[in-house]
Short mmCIF file of C-alpha atoms and ligand atoms in Angstrom, two decimals:
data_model
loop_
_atom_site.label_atom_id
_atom_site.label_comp_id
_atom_site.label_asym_id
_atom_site.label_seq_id
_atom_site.Cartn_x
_atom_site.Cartn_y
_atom_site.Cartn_z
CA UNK A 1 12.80 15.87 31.44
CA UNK A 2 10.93 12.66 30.17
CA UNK A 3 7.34 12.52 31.67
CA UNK A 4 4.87 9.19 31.87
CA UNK A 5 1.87 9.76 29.44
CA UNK A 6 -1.10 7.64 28.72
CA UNK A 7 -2.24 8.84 25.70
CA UNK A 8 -5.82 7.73 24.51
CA UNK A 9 -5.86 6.84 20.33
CA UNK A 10 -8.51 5.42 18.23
CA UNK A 11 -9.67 3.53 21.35
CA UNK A 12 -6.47 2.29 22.54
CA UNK A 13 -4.22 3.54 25.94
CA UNK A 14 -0.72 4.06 24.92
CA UNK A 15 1.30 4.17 27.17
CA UNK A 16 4.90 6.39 26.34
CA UNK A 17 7.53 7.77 27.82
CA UNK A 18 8.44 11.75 26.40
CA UNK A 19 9.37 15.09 27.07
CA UNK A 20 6.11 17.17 27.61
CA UNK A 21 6.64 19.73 25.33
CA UNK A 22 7.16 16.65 22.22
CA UNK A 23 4.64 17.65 19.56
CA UNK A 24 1.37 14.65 19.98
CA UNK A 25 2.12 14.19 15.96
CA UNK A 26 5.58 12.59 17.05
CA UNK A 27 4.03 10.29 20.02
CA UNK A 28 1.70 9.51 17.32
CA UNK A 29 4.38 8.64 14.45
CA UNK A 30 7.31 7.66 16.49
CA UNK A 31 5.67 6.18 19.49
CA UNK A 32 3.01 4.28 18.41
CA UNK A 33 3.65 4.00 14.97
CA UNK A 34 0.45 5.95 13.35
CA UNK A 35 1.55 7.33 10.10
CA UNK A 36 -1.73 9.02 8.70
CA UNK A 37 -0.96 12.23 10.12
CA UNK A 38 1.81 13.45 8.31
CA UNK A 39 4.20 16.36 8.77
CA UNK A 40 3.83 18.88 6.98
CA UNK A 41 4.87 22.52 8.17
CA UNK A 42 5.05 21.60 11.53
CA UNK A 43 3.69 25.53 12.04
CA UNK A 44 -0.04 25.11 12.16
CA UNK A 45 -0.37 25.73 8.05
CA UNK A 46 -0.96 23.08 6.08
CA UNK A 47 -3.19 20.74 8.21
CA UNK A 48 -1.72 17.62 7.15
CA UNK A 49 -1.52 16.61 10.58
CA UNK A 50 -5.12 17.18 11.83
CA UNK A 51 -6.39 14.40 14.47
CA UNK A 52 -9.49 15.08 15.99
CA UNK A 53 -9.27 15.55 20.13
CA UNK A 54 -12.08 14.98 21.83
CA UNK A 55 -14.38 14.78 18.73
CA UNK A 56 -12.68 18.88 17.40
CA UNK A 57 -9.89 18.74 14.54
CA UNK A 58 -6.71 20.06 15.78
CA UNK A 59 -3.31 20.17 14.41
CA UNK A 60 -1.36 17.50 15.92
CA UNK A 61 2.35 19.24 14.86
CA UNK A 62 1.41 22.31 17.67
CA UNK A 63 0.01 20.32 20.00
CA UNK A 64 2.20 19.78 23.03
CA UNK A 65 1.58 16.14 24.78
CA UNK A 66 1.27 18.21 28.01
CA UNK A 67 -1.98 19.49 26.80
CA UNK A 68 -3.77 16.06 25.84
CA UNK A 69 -4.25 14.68 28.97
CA UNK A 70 -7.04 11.92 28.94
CA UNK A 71 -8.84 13.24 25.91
CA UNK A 72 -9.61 10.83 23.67
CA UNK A 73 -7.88 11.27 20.08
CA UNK A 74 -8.50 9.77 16.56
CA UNK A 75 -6.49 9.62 13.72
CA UNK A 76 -7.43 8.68 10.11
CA UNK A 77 -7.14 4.79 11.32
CA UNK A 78 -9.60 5.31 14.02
CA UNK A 79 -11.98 7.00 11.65
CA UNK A 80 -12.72 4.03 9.42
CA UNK A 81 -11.37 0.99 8.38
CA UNK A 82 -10.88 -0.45 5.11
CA UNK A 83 -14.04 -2.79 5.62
CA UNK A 84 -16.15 0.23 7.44
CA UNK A 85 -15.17 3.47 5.60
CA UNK A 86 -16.26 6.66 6.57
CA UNK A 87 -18.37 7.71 4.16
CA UNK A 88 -16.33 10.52 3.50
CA UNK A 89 -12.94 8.02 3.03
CA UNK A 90 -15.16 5.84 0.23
CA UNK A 91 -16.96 9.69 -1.44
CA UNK A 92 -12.71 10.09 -1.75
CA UNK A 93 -12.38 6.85 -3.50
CA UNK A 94 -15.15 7.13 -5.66
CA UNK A 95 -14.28 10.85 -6.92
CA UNK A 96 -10.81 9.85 -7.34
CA UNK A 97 -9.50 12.38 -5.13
CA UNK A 98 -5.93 11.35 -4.17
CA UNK A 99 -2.88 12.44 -6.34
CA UNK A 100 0.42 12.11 -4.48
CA UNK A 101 -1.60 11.56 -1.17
CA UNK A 102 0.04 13.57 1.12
CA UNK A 103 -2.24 16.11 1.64
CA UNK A 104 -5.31 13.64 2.70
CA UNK A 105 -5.41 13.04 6.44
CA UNK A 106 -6.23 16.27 7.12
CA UNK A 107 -8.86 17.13 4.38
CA UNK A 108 -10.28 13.98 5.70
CA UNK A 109 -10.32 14.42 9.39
CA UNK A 110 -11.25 18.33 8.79
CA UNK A 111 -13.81 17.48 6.51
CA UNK A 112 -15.60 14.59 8.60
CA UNK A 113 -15.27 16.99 11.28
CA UNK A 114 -17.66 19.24 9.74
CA UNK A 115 -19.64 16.75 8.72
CA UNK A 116 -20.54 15.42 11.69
CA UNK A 117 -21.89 18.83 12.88
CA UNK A 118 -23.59 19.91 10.02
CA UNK A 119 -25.62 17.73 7.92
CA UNK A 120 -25.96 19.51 5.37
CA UNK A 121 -23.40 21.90 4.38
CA UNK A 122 -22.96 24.73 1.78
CA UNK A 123 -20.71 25.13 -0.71
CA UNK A 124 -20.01 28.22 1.36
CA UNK A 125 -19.68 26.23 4.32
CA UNK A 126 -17.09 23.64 3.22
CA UNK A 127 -15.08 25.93 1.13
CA UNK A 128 -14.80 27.82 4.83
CA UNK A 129 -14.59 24.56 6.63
CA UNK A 130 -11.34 23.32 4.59
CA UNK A 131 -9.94 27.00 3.98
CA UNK A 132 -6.77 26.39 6.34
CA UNK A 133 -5.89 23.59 4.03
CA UNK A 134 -2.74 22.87 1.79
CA UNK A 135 -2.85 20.71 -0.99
CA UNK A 136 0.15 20.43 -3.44
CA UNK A 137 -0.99 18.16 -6.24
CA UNK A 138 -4.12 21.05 -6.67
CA UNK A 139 -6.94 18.34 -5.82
CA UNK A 140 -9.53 21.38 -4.27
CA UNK A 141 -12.47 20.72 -7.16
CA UNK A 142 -12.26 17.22 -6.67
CA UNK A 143 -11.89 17.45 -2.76
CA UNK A 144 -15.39 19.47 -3.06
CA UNK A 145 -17.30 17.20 -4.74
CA UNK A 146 -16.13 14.22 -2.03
CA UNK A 147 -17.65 16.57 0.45
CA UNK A 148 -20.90 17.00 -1.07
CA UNK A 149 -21.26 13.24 -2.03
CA UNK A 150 -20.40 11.84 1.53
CA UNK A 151 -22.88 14.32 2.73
CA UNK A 152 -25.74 13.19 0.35
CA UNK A 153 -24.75 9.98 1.87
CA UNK A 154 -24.54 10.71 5.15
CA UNK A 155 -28.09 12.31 4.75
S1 FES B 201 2.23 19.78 9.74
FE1 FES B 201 0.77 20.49 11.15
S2 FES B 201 -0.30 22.04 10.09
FE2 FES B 201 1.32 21.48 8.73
S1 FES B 202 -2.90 15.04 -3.22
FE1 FES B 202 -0.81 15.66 -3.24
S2 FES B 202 -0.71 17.29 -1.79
FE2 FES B 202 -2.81 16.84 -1.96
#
């Protein structure tokens, strides 16, 4: 049965109506019309719907809206904007990262994750940061050097 949900995204309350058990990656795509996280798997593998929840990355596909509660979730959208970038979403344009795309929400979101709690990390570190991460088009090298620059420039 449909339950009343205020769901808390990039700063915004959104209010929907939806079955409890509805993955928060739907709410997000069909409800309020976020399309950064993507579906991938929908089983927890590929990451491609990561959105951080309460400040931890977490994969949106597995996440039941009964569990979100008032936490406060960001998406790719609430990370940066086109005029204020994360520096990790500008280290992406400048290393030409992106192939077919798909993939980048949740390298993204994972990566500025780790970022935010380690300022400097090891190769070591982001290698096992990213290691639950799928991406088709084979963009990993390139993917590692964004890391490293937007953490020279977060630094
Ligand atoms: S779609 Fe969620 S991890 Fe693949
Ligand atoms: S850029 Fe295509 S799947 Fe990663």
């Amino acid at each position: 049965m449909n339950q009343k949900f205020s769901l808390n995204v990039d700063g915004k309350v959104h209010s929907i109506e939806a079955d409890p058990e509805m993955p928060l990656l739907y709410a997000l795509r069909n409800e309020i019309c976020l399309n950064n996280p993507h579906f991938g798997c929908g089983l927890a593998q590929c990451g491609a719907c990561t959105v951080h929840m309460d400040g931890q990355p977490i994969r949106s596909c597995i996440t039941p809206l009964s569990s979100v509660g008032d936490a406060k979730v960001v998406t790719l959208a609430g990370l940066g904007t086109a005029d204020k970038p994360h520096p990790l979403q500008t280290a992406y344009v400048e290393e030409e990262v992106p192939q077919c795309g798909y993939c980048i929400n949740g390298w993204i979101m994972t990566g500025a994750a780790l970022l935010r709690d380690k300022k400097k990390p090891t190769e070591a570190e982001i290698k096992e940061a990213l290691s639950g991460l799928k991406c088709r088009c084979g963009t990993h090298i390139s993917i590692l050097r964004a890391v490293k620059r937007a953490a020279e420039m977060m630094g």
